[in-house]
Amino acid sequence: MAAPPDRSRDEGALQTLKREVGLERDSLTLERAFRYADARMFWRLDRLEDARDAFLRLAQLDADEPWVYWDLAEVHKALGAFHEAGLAYLTAADKHLARGETDRVLEAYQQAGAVSPNDPEVQAKLAGPAPAAPPPAAPASEPAGPASALPPTATPPAAPPPPATPDAEPHPRGKGKAARERAATARGNRVRTKTETLGQILLQHGFITQQQLDEALAIQTRTGERIGKILRDTGAVTEVELAKGMASQWGYTYQALDDLRIDPEIGRLIPHALAVRHKCVAIDKQQGRLVLAIADPLNVIAVDDVRLITGLEVDPVVSTEEEITAALGRVYQLADTIIDKVMRETVTDYAVEVGDDDGPSVEQLKALTEEAPVVKLVNLIVDEAVKQGASDIHIEPHRGGLWIRYRVDGVLRDVMNPPQNLKAALVSRIKIMSDMDIAERRRPQDGRVHLVADGRSIDLRVSTLPTMFGEKVVLRVLDQSSTQIGLSRLGFPSDVLQQWETAVSKPHGMVLVTGPTGSGKTTTLYSTLTKLNTLDRNIVTVEDPVEYQLPRVNQVQVNPKAGLTFASGLRSILRQDPDIVMVGEIRDRDTAEIAVQAALTGHLVLSTLHTNDAAGAMTRMIDMGVEPFLISSSVIAVLAQRLARSICPRCKVAYTPPADALGRLGADIELDADVVFYRGQGCDNCRGSGYRGRIGIFELLVLSDTIRDMVVRRASATEIKAQAIREGMKTLRDDGLEKVMSGISTIDEILRVVYVQE
């Protein structure tokens, strides 16, 4: 691949330009600018090898500039050269250390450890002794040698070891205590050192088993993720247990905040924006020292910022992020303050009465929506929904008033009862935000809103429906960050996850996800696409509607009025040279046949169906009119799934279920002393429900030769399912039962979401 142009060779032109702009003859500013432009241009064009060479040349001119090595490390990562990326981060750390920029030193160390967790050379440098002083850098105008011999990719100067990230497993060769003490002392912090890894501490406290630790370490070897994050995402530890482990690891105290009364005057010593950004809250003040609850015990930047703002010395304690968020809500009382203010302030009553054909005029409605209380109330409704993890917001008019309900973890609950005179203003405000016709109240309308709520990018899919007492509005909350959820966090058993990843890594064929509405099919598909979304693949989707925007994925919105259906869109997509095609839903014969043909002609096709279980997908497609031999030849695997609520970790208690409880789930397991069942008692964290969050229940059917023959013979779904079970398939009931036995969910919840055949 061609090297970037070396503009410095044209010495005459450069010197002329330097004279014109008033630069000294020996100045290298223009050379740096030209080479930086080359590097960024190649990076934008995905010519990563050329970008790497350009940054290496730039490093010859800017040998002491840390950001050059940061960019170089990112290019190495994109090329998969993790060893070189780790060395580049270490070189950047040296440059920051020479400048006294200790916070960036810590960040560079963390990046080096994360990108090369198992690289002996990088880890040896992290664990090695710190130099007495930074080595002198060569003058920028006298490069030491060719680009290929540059320090970032060869042997960078020895760097002080980083303070490991709160839940990272350090290299066993050393702890780097001296370097950590120097960095901490430079920032004025009390020195905290660890003597054991986080995994060992969690094991000693009985929070995890040795098997869980071994499995997490195996995942870390593949992904490079932090060990604490892996254990939390797989459900091995709760947030509270992880926080206790980190506190013990670094010599801090764990502080529960749920029942702690915090003086608002003390809490508000820290500006709200700063507290939210650093995920911390001031909880006490004693003898000129401030007790600060913080989620990350190594966030020394937060401690420094709080010390600077308050003028007080800071004593950190560790709490969970959820506890801190809830405490911030209590301290600053933002929601309660706004609600009370809205309820107190007078809003002109233009409520539409039943049978009133005229209603308020458009001008009156617009005036209503511009009143500050209405704007604040709508913002509050959306913000609270996002904070509570709601998937839908219902605004429902009734004869007796107006009700706001959230669907959280699949269940609706009342959250607010605004005054009835706000009904017209509230609905009109939402319609204006979503580009609807505020004067049209007799027919349903649909719209969409993009906004930022609680620091997250959110899309609202808005739908209105005329009812007897006014327009009912439903807002579907689409959190764009949910597309970044890894497959390991969805609740897949490890063996099922491995089979699923194998199925979707095939170059061609069809993979189906089945389940009722609201069972998490879209999240599974998007998470899968995120994993498959690499630079060498062309991914095209056709959806109705497009719920989440994925970077570098070509997403097509179905528009029946314009003649763009699933079938017609899929036909057009196949002329776009796709590698992977996602069809939002197979609804009819045309779509099914085109999807099958696409799978047979070298494309990987992902789609959804509405069936009760995995085996029913084949018979459903046969019922649509697709030939059985085509289904047998194209379908690789079918995943059936449900979403079950997880037990709230803060009020989780053991209990003894009725003797026939497992029998209702279709299980013949005998209850003994070793089997412990759990349920939630109900607390503020789960708002009395006993559940917090949801987890997937999965059933994966991978088509074997025997099952393919059965499909061709038009065997029933029952026969196919029986054969799949004989071949080792874990059913929805089996996976649900495992999650009950593991203390993740309850028998009643699994019975609610999983159909158990008598």
Short mmCIF file of C-alpha atoms in Angstrom, two decimals, residues 225-689:
data_model
loop_
_atom_site.label_atom_id
_atom_site.label_comp_id
_atom_site.label_asym_id
_atom_site.label_seq_id
_atom_site.Cartn_x
_atom_site.Cartn_y
_atom_site.Cartn_z
CA GLU A 225 -13.21 -6.82 29.40
CA ARG A 226 -12.86 -6.07 33.09
CA ILE A 227 -13.40 -9.05 35.33
CA GLY A 228 -15.93 -7.20 37.51
CA LYS A 229 -17.99 -6.16 34.50
CA ILE A 230 -18.04 -9.73 33.20
CA LEU A 231 -19.17 -11.13 36.55
CA ARG A 232 -21.88 -8.48 36.84
CA ASP A 233 -23.12 -8.90 33.26
CA THR A 234 -23.35 -12.67 33.59
CA GLY A 235 -25.33 -12.36 36.82
CA ALA A 236 -22.64 -13.93 38.99
CA VAL A 237 -22.59 -10.90 41.31
CA THR A 238 -24.98 -8.07 42.04
CA GLU A 239 -24.05 -4.39 41.93
CA VAL A 240 -23.91 -4.32 45.72
CA GLU A 241 -21.63 -7.36 45.92
CA LEU A 242 -19.34 -5.89 43.27
CA ALA A 243 -19.18 -2.56 45.12
CA LYS A 244 -18.34 -4.36 48.38
CA GLY A 245 -15.61 -6.30 46.61
CA MET A 246 -14.04 -3.17 45.10
CA ALA A 247 -14.22 -1.36 48.43
CA SER A 248 -12.44 -4.26 50.14
CA GLN A 249 -9.88 -4.48 47.35
CA TRP A 250 -8.82 -0.86 47.69
CA GLY A 251 -9.19 -0.46 51.44
CA TYR A 252 -12.33 1.69 51.44
CA THR A 253 -15.65 1.33 53.26
CA TYR A 254 -18.82 0.26 51.47
CA GLN A 255 -21.76 2.53 52.32
CA ALA A 256 -25.38 1.60 51.55
CA LEU A 257 -27.40 4.69 50.68
CA ASP A 258 -30.96 3.36 50.43
CA ASP A 259 -31.91 4.06 54.03
CA LEU A 260 -29.34 6.79 54.70
CA ARG A 261 -30.76 10.23 55.41
CA ILE A 262 -28.56 12.80 53.70
CA ASP A 263 -28.67 16.44 54.76
CA PRO A 264 -29.60 18.34 51.56
CA GLU A 265 -27.34 21.22 52.60
CA ILE A 266 -24.36 18.86 52.61
CA GLY A 267 -25.40 17.07 49.44
CA ARG A 268 -25.74 20.33 47.55
CA LEU A 269 -22.19 21.39 48.36
CA ILE A 270 -21.40 19.66 45.05
CA PRO A 271 -23.06 21.11 41.93
CA HIS A 272 -25.66 18.74 40.51
CA ALA A 273 -24.01 18.52 37.07
CA LEU A 274 -20.65 17.61 38.63
CA ALA A 275 -22.23 14.96 40.87
CA VAL A 276 -24.03 13.36 37.93
CA ARG A 277 -20.93 13.42 35.72
CA HIS A 278 -18.70 11.76 38.32
CA LYS A 279 -21.45 9.55 39.82
CA CYS A 280 -20.85 10.74 43.35
CA VAL A 281 -22.80 12.33 46.20
CA ALA A 282 -21.71 14.10 49.39
CA ILE A 283 -23.26 12.27 52.37
CA ASP A 284 -21.62 13.75 55.47
CA LYS A 285 -19.33 16.50 56.73
CA GLN A 286 -17.21 16.17 59.86
CA GLN A 287 -14.41 18.39 61.15
CA GLY A 288 -13.72 20.01 57.80
CA ARG A 289 -13.74 16.74 55.86
CA LEU A 290 -16.37 15.68 53.35
CA VAL A 291 -17.53 12.06 53.09
CA LEU A 292 -18.08 11.33 49.40
CA ALA A 293 -19.96 8.26 48.16
CA ILE A 294 -18.56 7.30 44.76
CA ALA A 295 -19.15 4.42 42.33
CA ASP A 296 -15.54 4.16 41.11
CA PRO A 297 -13.02 4.03 43.98
CA LEU A 298 -10.18 5.04 41.65
CA ASN A 299 -11.84 8.10 40.15
CA VAL A 300 -9.19 10.45 41.50
CA ILE A 301 -10.33 13.16 39.09
CA ALA A 302 -13.72 13.26 40.81
CA VAL A 303 -12.09 13.50 44.23
CA ASP A 304 -9.89 16.36 43.05
CA ASP A 305 -12.81 18.23 41.48
CA VAL A 306 -14.88 17.92 44.66
CA ARG A 307 -11.93 19.08 46.78
CA LEU A 308 -11.44 22.09 44.51
CA ILE A 309 -15.14 23.03 44.46
CA THR A 310 -15.81 22.61 48.19
CA GLY A 311 -12.42 23.53 49.65
CA LEU A 312 -12.71 20.47 51.90
CA GLU A 313 -10.58 17.35 52.21
CA VAL A 314 -12.45 14.34 50.84
CA ASP A 315 -12.92 10.90 52.39
CA PRO A 316 -14.31 8.54 49.71
CA VAL A 317 -16.60 5.60 50.41
CA VAL A 318 -17.91 3.16 47.81
CA SER A 319 -21.58 2.78 46.80
CA THR A 320 -23.33 1.41 43.74
CA GLU A 321 -24.21 3.63 40.80
CA GLU A 322 -27.93 2.95 41.32
CA GLU A 323 -27.75 3.96 44.98
CA ILE A 324 -25.94 7.17 44.10
CA THR A 325 -28.46 8.05 41.38
CA ALA A 326 -31.35 7.52 43.80
CA ALA A 327 -29.58 9.55 46.49
CA LEU A 328 -29.00 12.41 44.05
CA GLY A 329 -32.72 12.42 43.30
CA ARG A 330 -33.50 12.71 47.01
CA VAL A 331 -30.88 15.36 47.68
CA TYR A 332 -31.72 17.66 44.81
CA GLN A 333 -35.43 16.75 44.73
CA LEU A 334 -35.66 17.75 41.10
CA ALA A 335 -38.68 15.64 40.23
CA ASP A 336 -40.73 16.54 43.31
CA THR A 337 -39.92 20.23 42.96
CA ILE A 338 -41.05 20.39 39.34
CA ILE A 339 -44.22 18.37 39.94
CA ASP A 340 -45.21 20.55 42.88
CA LYS A 341 -44.52 23.70 40.87
CA VAL A 342 -46.55 22.46 37.90
CA MET A 343 -49.43 21.48 40.14
CA ARG A 344 -49.42 24.85 41.87
CA GLU A 345 -49.12 27.07 38.83
CA THR A 346 -52.30 28.09 37.06
CA VAL A 347 -52.66 26.92 33.47
CA THR A 348 -55.47 28.24 31.29
CA ASP A 349 -58.17 25.58 31.00
CA TYR A 350 -58.85 24.77 27.36
CA ALA A 351 -59.82 21.16 28.09
CA VAL A 352 -61.87 19.52 25.35
CA GLU A 353 -65.23 18.41 26.63
CA VAL A 354 -66.91 15.25 25.37
CA GLY A 355 -69.04 16.07 22.35
CA ASP A 356 -67.34 19.42 21.77
CA ASP A 357 -66.53 19.33 18.05
CA ASP A 358 -64.72 22.64 18.00
CA GLY A 359 -62.48 22.45 21.04
CA PRO A 360 -59.65 24.93 21.56
CA SER A 361 -58.29 26.73 18.54
CA VAL A 362 -54.86 25.99 17.10
CA GLU A 363 -53.61 29.33 18.41
CA GLN A 364 -54.85 28.51 21.91
CA LEU A 365 -53.20 25.08 21.79
CA LYS A 366 -49.88 26.56 20.68
CA ALA A 367 -50.06 29.13 23.46
CA LEU A 368 -50.67 26.33 25.96
CA THR A 369 -47.68 24.32 24.82
CA GLU A 370 -45.35 27.28 25.27
CA GLU A 371 -46.19 27.73 28.95
CA ALA A 372 -43.20 26.82 31.12
CA PRO A 373 -45.07 24.43 33.49
CA VAL A 374 -46.28 22.28 30.58
CA VAL A 375 -42.83 22.11 29.03
CA LYS A 376 -41.31 21.15 32.38
CA LEU A 377 -43.98 18.52 33.01
CA VAL A 378 -43.40 16.81 29.65
CA ASN A 379 -39.64 16.86 30.22
CA LEU A 380 -40.15 15.44 33.70
CA ILE A 381 -42.40 12.63 32.43
CA VAL A 382 -39.80 11.57 29.87
CA ASP A 383 -36.80 11.94 32.20
CA GLU A 384 -38.43 9.90 34.95
CA ALA A 385 -39.41 7.20 32.44
CA VAL A 386 -35.81 6.90 31.28
CA LYS A 387 -34.47 6.82 34.85
CA GLN A 388 -36.92 4.07 35.80
CA GLY A 389 -36.08 2.05 32.69
CA ALA A 390 -39.60 2.28 31.25
CA SER A 391 -40.18 0.88 27.76
CA ASP A 392 -43.46 2.79 27.23
CA ILE A 393 -45.19 5.90 28.56
CA HIS A 394 -49.01 5.92 28.55
CA ILE A 395 -50.94 9.19 28.85
CA GLU A 396 -54.56 8.18 29.35
CA PRO A 397 -57.60 10.49 29.62
CA HIS A 398 -60.53 9.24 31.69
CA ARG A 399 -63.76 10.73 32.91
CA GLY A 400 -62.26 11.40 36.31
CA GLY A 401 -58.94 12.86 35.16
CA LEU A 402 -55.65 12.16 33.48
CA TRP A 403 -53.30 9.30 34.32
CA ILE A 404 -49.64 8.78 33.44
CA ARG A 405 -48.45 5.17 33.45
CA TYR A 406 -45.05 3.59 32.77
CA ARG A 407 -44.42 0.07 31.52
CA VAL A 408 -41.41 -1.08 33.51
CA ASP A 409 -40.07 -4.62 33.14
CA GLY A 410 -43.10 -5.48 31.04
CA VAL A 411 -45.68 -4.41 33.62
CA LEU A 412 -47.74 -1.17 33.63
CA ARG A 413 -48.01 0.95 36.77
CA ASP A 414 -49.45 4.35 37.66
CA VAL A 415 -46.88 7.07 38.34
CA MET A 416 -48.68 10.40 38.10
CA ASN A 417 -52.12 11.99 38.11
CA PRO A 418 -51.76 15.55 36.70
CA PRO A 419 -54.67 18.01 36.91
CA GLN A 420 -57.31 17.46 34.24
CA ASN A 421 -56.94 21.02 32.96
CA LEU A 422 -53.46 20.09 31.69
CA LYS A 423 -54.83 17.40 29.36
CA ALA A 424 -55.08 19.45 26.16
CA ALA A 425 -51.79 21.26 26.80
CA LEU A 426 -49.92 18.05 27.59
CA VAL A 427 -51.10 16.18 24.49
CA SER A 428 -50.56 19.19 22.23
CA ARG A 429 -47.03 19.70 23.53
CA ILE A 430 -46.14 16.09 22.67
CA LYS A 431 -47.78 16.38 19.23
CA ILE A 432 -45.78 19.50 18.42
CA MET A 433 -42.55 17.79 19.52
CA SER A 434 -43.27 14.83 17.22
CA ASP A 435 -44.37 16.93 14.20
CA MET A 436 -48.04 15.93 14.34
CA ASP A 437 -51.09 18.01 13.42
CA ILE A 438 -52.27 19.48 16.72
CA ALA A 439 -55.62 20.49 15.18
CA GLU A 440 -56.43 16.89 14.19
CA ARG A 441 -58.03 15.03 17.11
CA ARG A 442 -60.36 12.60 15.35
CA ARG A 443 -57.89 10.18 13.76
CA PRO A 444 -54.80 8.34 14.99
CA GLN A 445 -51.41 9.87 14.27
CA ASP A 446 -47.82 8.67 14.51
CA GLY A 447 -44.61 10.62 15.03
CA ARG A 448 -41.09 10.44 16.35
CA VAL A 449 -38.95 12.57 18.68
CA HIS A 450 -35.20 12.50 19.27
CA LEU A 451 -33.89 13.96 22.52
CA VAL A 452 -31.34 13.52 25.28
CA ALA A 453 -32.73 12.42 28.64
CA ASP A 454 -30.76 11.56 31.77
CA GLY A 455 -27.57 11.91 29.72
CA ARG A 456 -28.64 9.30 27.15
CA SER A 457 -29.65 9.56 23.49
CA ILE A 458 -33.34 8.64 23.33
CA ASP A 459 -35.85 8.25 20.52
CA LEU A 460 -39.58 8.39 21.30
CA ARG A 461 -41.99 6.67 18.91
CA VAL A 462 -45.26 8.49 19.51
CA SER A 463 -48.77 7.23 18.75
CA THR A 464 -52.09 8.98 19.42
CA LEU A 465 -55.53 7.36 19.51
CA PRO A 466 -58.90 9.14 19.88
CA THR A 467 -60.94 7.79 22.81
CA MET A 468 -64.23 8.75 24.43
CA PHE A 469 -62.55 11.19 26.82
CA GLY A 470 -59.83 12.63 24.58
CA GLU A 471 -56.67 11.49 22.87
CA LYS A 472 -54.63 8.70 24.44
CA VAL A 473 -50.89 9.00 23.79
CA VAL A 474 -48.34 6.18 23.97
CA LEU A 475 -44.63 6.92 23.72
CA ARG A 476 -42.29 3.97 23.06
CA VAL A 477 -38.94 4.76 24.68
CA LEU A 478 -36.05 3.65 22.47
CA ASP A 479 -32.74 3.98 24.29
CA GLN A 480 -30.07 4.09 21.57
CA SER A 481 -27.46 2.79 24.02
CA SER A 482 -29.35 -0.50 24.32
CA THR A 483 -27.99 -1.53 20.91
CA GLN A 484 -24.59 -1.71 22.57
CA ILE A 485 -25.68 -4.41 24.97
CA GLY A 486 -23.43 -7.41 24.46
CA LEU A 487 -24.99 -10.79 23.82
CA SER A 488 -23.47 -12.03 27.09
CA ARG A 489 -25.67 -9.56 29.02
CA LEU A 490 -28.98 -10.79 27.57
CA GLY A 491 -29.12 -13.90 29.74
CA PHE A 492 -27.89 -16.55 27.31
CA PRO A 493 -26.61 -19.71 29.01
CA SER A 494 -22.96 -20.11 28.05
CA ASP A 495 -23.51 -23.18 25.86
CA VAL A 496 -26.50 -21.61 24.08
CA LEU A 497 -24.55 -18.38 23.52
CA GLN A 498 -21.72 -20.33 21.92
CA GLN A 499 -24.16 -22.13 19.61
CA TRP A 500 -25.86 -18.85 18.68
CA GLU A 501 -22.57 -17.12 17.88
CA THR A 502 -21.59 -20.09 15.73
CA ALA A 503 -24.90 -19.94 13.85
CA VAL A 504 -24.73 -16.21 13.08
CA SER A 505 -21.10 -16.46 11.99
CA LYS A 506 -22.07 -18.63 8.99
CA PRO A 507 -21.48 -16.92 5.62
CA HIS A 508 -24.99 -17.73 4.35
CA GLY A 509 -28.28 -19.18 5.53
CA MET A 510 -31.26 -18.01 7.58
CA VAL A 511 -31.37 -17.46 11.34
CA LEU A 512 -34.78 -16.77 12.90
CA VAL A 513 -35.84 -15.31 16.24
CA THR A 514 -39.38 -16.09 17.42
CA GLY A 515 -41.55 -14.94 20.27
CA PRO A 516 -44.54 -12.73 21.08
CA THR A 517 -44.49 -8.93 20.94
CA GLY A 518 -42.31 -7.50 23.69
CA SER A 519 -40.18 -10.61 24.13
CA GLY A 520 -36.91 -8.86 23.24
CA LYS A 521 -36.50 -10.14 19.67
CA THR A 522 -35.42 -6.74 18.35
CA THR A 523 -32.81 -6.29 21.08
CA THR A 524 -31.35 -9.72 20.36
CA LEU A 525 -31.15 -9.00 16.64
CA TYR A 526 -29.61 -5.56 17.12
CA SER A 527 -27.05 -6.91 19.60
CA THR A 528 -26.20 -9.63 17.10
CA LEU A 529 -25.85 -7.11 14.27
CA THR A 530 -23.60 -4.96 16.45
CA LYS A 531 -21.31 -7.97 16.92
CA LEU A 532 -21.35 -8.75 13.18
CA ASN A 533 -20.90 -5.12 12.11
CA THR A 534 -17.32 -5.04 10.84
CA LEU A 535 -15.73 -2.89 8.16
CA ASP A 536 -15.56 -5.75 5.65
CA ARG A 537 -19.32 -6.44 5.68
CA ASN A 538 -22.23 -4.68 3.98
CA ILE A 539 -25.25 -4.96 6.28
CA VAL A 540 -28.70 -3.85 5.09
CA THR A 541 -31.96 -4.01 7.06
CA VAL A 542 -35.61 -3.49 6.16
CA GLU A 543 -37.72 -2.69 9.23
CA ASP A 544 -41.14 -1.44 10.25
CA PRO A 545 -40.32 0.84 11.93
CA VAL A 546 -36.58 1.47 12.26
CA GLU A 547 -36.28 1.57 16.04
CA TYR A 548 -32.56 2.08 16.58
CA GLN A 549 -29.91 3.63 14.37
CA LEU A 550 -26.82 1.48 13.95
CA PRO A 551 -23.58 3.07 12.69
CA ARG A 552 -22.46 1.90 9.24
CA VAL A 553 -25.62 -0.20 8.78
CA ASN A 554 -27.96 0.69 5.91
CA GLN A 555 -31.47 0.70 7.40
CA VAL A 556 -34.61 0.89 5.25
CA GLN A 557 -37.98 2.02 6.63
CA VAL A 558 -41.05 0.20 5.29
CA ASN A 559 -43.52 2.61 3.66
CA PRO A 560 -46.61 0.80 2.30
CA LYS A 561 -48.14 4.06 1.01
CA ALA A 562 -45.13 4.49 -1.28
CA GLY A 563 -45.17 0.83 -2.29
CA LEU A 564 -42.18 -0.07 -0.09
CA THR A 565 -43.10 -3.30 1.69
CA PHE A 566 -40.93 -5.97 3.28
CA ALA A 567 -41.05 -7.99 0.06
CA SER A 568 -40.31 -5.11 -2.35
CA GLY A 569 -37.65 -3.69 -0.04
CA LEU A 570 -35.98 -7.08 0.24
CA ARG A 571 -35.92 -7.45 -3.55
CA SER A 572 -34.16 -4.10 -3.85
CA ILE A 573 -31.75 -4.89 -1.03
CA LEU A 574 -30.50 -8.00 -2.84
CA ARG A 575 -29.32 -5.76 -5.69
CA GLN A 576 -27.23 -3.73 -3.21
CA ASP A 577 -24.50 -6.38 -2.83
CA PRO A 578 -25.29 -7.19 0.83
CA ASP A 579 -23.39 -9.66 3.00
CA ILE A 580 -25.95 -9.68 5.81
CA VAL A 581 -29.66 -8.85 5.51
CA MET A 582 -32.02 -8.31 8.42
CA VAL A 583 -35.76 -8.45 7.73
CA GLY A 584 -37.75 -6.96 10.59
CA GLU A 585 -40.49 -9.59 10.34
CA ILE A 586 -41.57 -12.30 7.91
CA ARG A 587 -45.31 -11.65 7.60
CA ASP A 588 -46.35 -13.19 4.28
CA ARG A 589 -45.42 -15.70 1.61
CA ASP A 590 -43.66 -13.21 -0.68
CA THR A 591 -41.33 -12.00 2.06
CA ALA A 592 -40.65 -15.55 3.23
CA GLU A 593 -39.82 -16.83 -0.25
CA ILE A 594 -37.50 -13.92 -1.07
CA ALA A 595 -35.74 -14.29 2.31
CA VAL A 596 -35.24 -18.02 1.69
CA GLN A 597 -33.86 -17.37 -1.80
CA ALA A 598 -31.49 -14.75 -0.37
CA ALA A 599 -30.24 -17.27 2.21
CA LEU A 600 -29.68 -19.85 -0.55
CA THR A 601 -27.74 -17.45 -2.77
CA GLY A 602 -24.91 -16.56 -0.42
CA HIS A 603 -26.42 -14.12 2.09
CA LEU A 604 -26.85 -14.39 5.84
CA VAL A 605 -30.48 -13.50 6.59
CA LEU A 606 -31.73 -12.59 10.09
CA SER A 607 -35.44 -12.21 10.74
CA THR A 608 -38.29 -12.73 13.21
CA LEU A 609 -41.49 -14.75 13.32
CA HIS A 610 -44.40 -14.90 15.74
CA THR A 611 -44.54 -18.50 17.02
CA ASN A 612 -44.79 -20.03 20.48
CA ASP A 613 -41.54 -22.00 20.27
CA ALA A 614 -38.57 -22.64 18.03
CA ALA A 615 -39.97 -25.79 16.37
CA GLY A 616 -43.12 -23.94 15.32
CA ALA A 617 -41.11 -21.66 13.01
CA MET A 618 -40.73 -24.36 10.36
CA THR A 619 -44.41 -25.28 10.29
CA ARG A 620 -45.34 -21.59 10.27
CA MET A 621 -43.27 -21.00 7.13
CA ILE A 622 -44.78 -24.10 5.50
CA ASP A 623 -48.23 -22.70 6.30
CA MET A 624 -47.20 -19.49 4.52
CA GLY A 625 -46.61 -21.51 1.37
CA VAL A 626 -42.84 -21.94 1.36
CA GLU A 627 -41.71 -25.33 0.06
CA PRO A 628 -40.37 -27.57 2.85
CA PHE A 629 -37.20 -28.48 0.95
CA LEU A 630 -36.34 -24.77 0.66
CA ILE A 631 -36.81 -24.27 4.41
CA SER A 632 -34.70 -27.36 5.12
CA SER A 633 -31.90 -26.09 2.89
CA SER A 634 -31.83 -22.49 4.12
CA VAL A 635 -32.62 -22.33 7.86
CA ILE A 636 -29.58 -22.72 10.13
CA ALA A 637 -31.14 -22.17 13.55
CA VAL A 638 -34.24 -20.82 15.29
CA LEU A 639 -34.14 -18.97 18.61
CA ALA A 640 -37.30 -18.69 20.71
CA GLN A 641 -37.21 -16.24 23.59
CA ARG A 642 -39.15 -14.54 26.36
CA LEU A 643 -38.38 -11.80 28.87
CA ALA A 644 -38.77 -12.58 32.56
CA ARG A 645 -38.39 -10.12 35.42
CA SER A 646 -35.33 -10.54 37.64
CA ILE A 647 -35.53 -10.57 41.42
CA CYS A 648 -34.60 -7.21 42.97
CA PRO A 649 -31.09 -7.67 44.42
CA ARG A 650 -31.72 -5.29 47.33
CA CYS A 651 -34.75 -7.05 48.83
CA LYS A 652 -33.92 -10.59 47.70
CA VAL A 653 -34.68 -13.15 50.41
CA ALA A 654 -34.74 -16.92 50.58
CA TYR A 655 -38.07 -18.66 51.04
CA THR A 656 -39.63 -22.11 50.86
CA PRO A 657 -42.06 -22.45 47.96
CA PRO A 658 -45.21 -24.60 48.13
CA ALA A 659 -44.64 -28.30 47.56
CA ASP A 660 -46.40 -28.23 44.18
CA ALA A 661 -44.62 -25.08 42.93
CA LEU A 662 -42.14 -26.87 40.71
CA GLY A 663 -44.89 -29.20 39.57
CA ARG A 664 -46.74 -26.23 38.09
CA LEU A 665 -43.60 -25.52 36.08
CA GLY A 666 -43.60 -29.08 34.80
CA ALA A 667 -40.54 -30.07 36.80
CA ASP A 668 -40.12 -33.29 38.73
CA ILE A 669 -37.28 -32.05 40.97
CA GLU A 670 -37.57 -32.99 44.61
CA LEU A 671 -37.12 -30.20 47.12
CA ASP A 672 -34.22 -30.79 49.50
CA ALA A 673 -32.08 -28.78 51.86
CA ASP A 674 -29.58 -27.88 49.15
CA VAL A 675 -32.15 -26.17 46.93
CA VAL A 676 -32.71 -22.51 47.88
CA PHE A 677 -35.42 -20.37 46.27
CA TYR A 678 -35.53 -16.60 46.31
CA ARG A 679 -38.04 -13.83 45.84
CA GLY A 680 -38.17 -10.07 46.35
CA GLN A 681 -39.89 -8.65 49.42
CA GLY A 682 -40.45 -5.25 47.81
CA CYS A 683 -38.48 -2.07 48.49
CA ASP A 684 -37.97 1.47 47.21
CA ASN A 685 -35.49 0.23 44.62
CA CYS A 686 -38.10 -1.96 42.91
CA ARG A 687 -41.06 0.20 43.99
CA GLY A 688 -42.55 -2.64 45.97
CA SER A 689 -42.75 -5.12 43.09
#
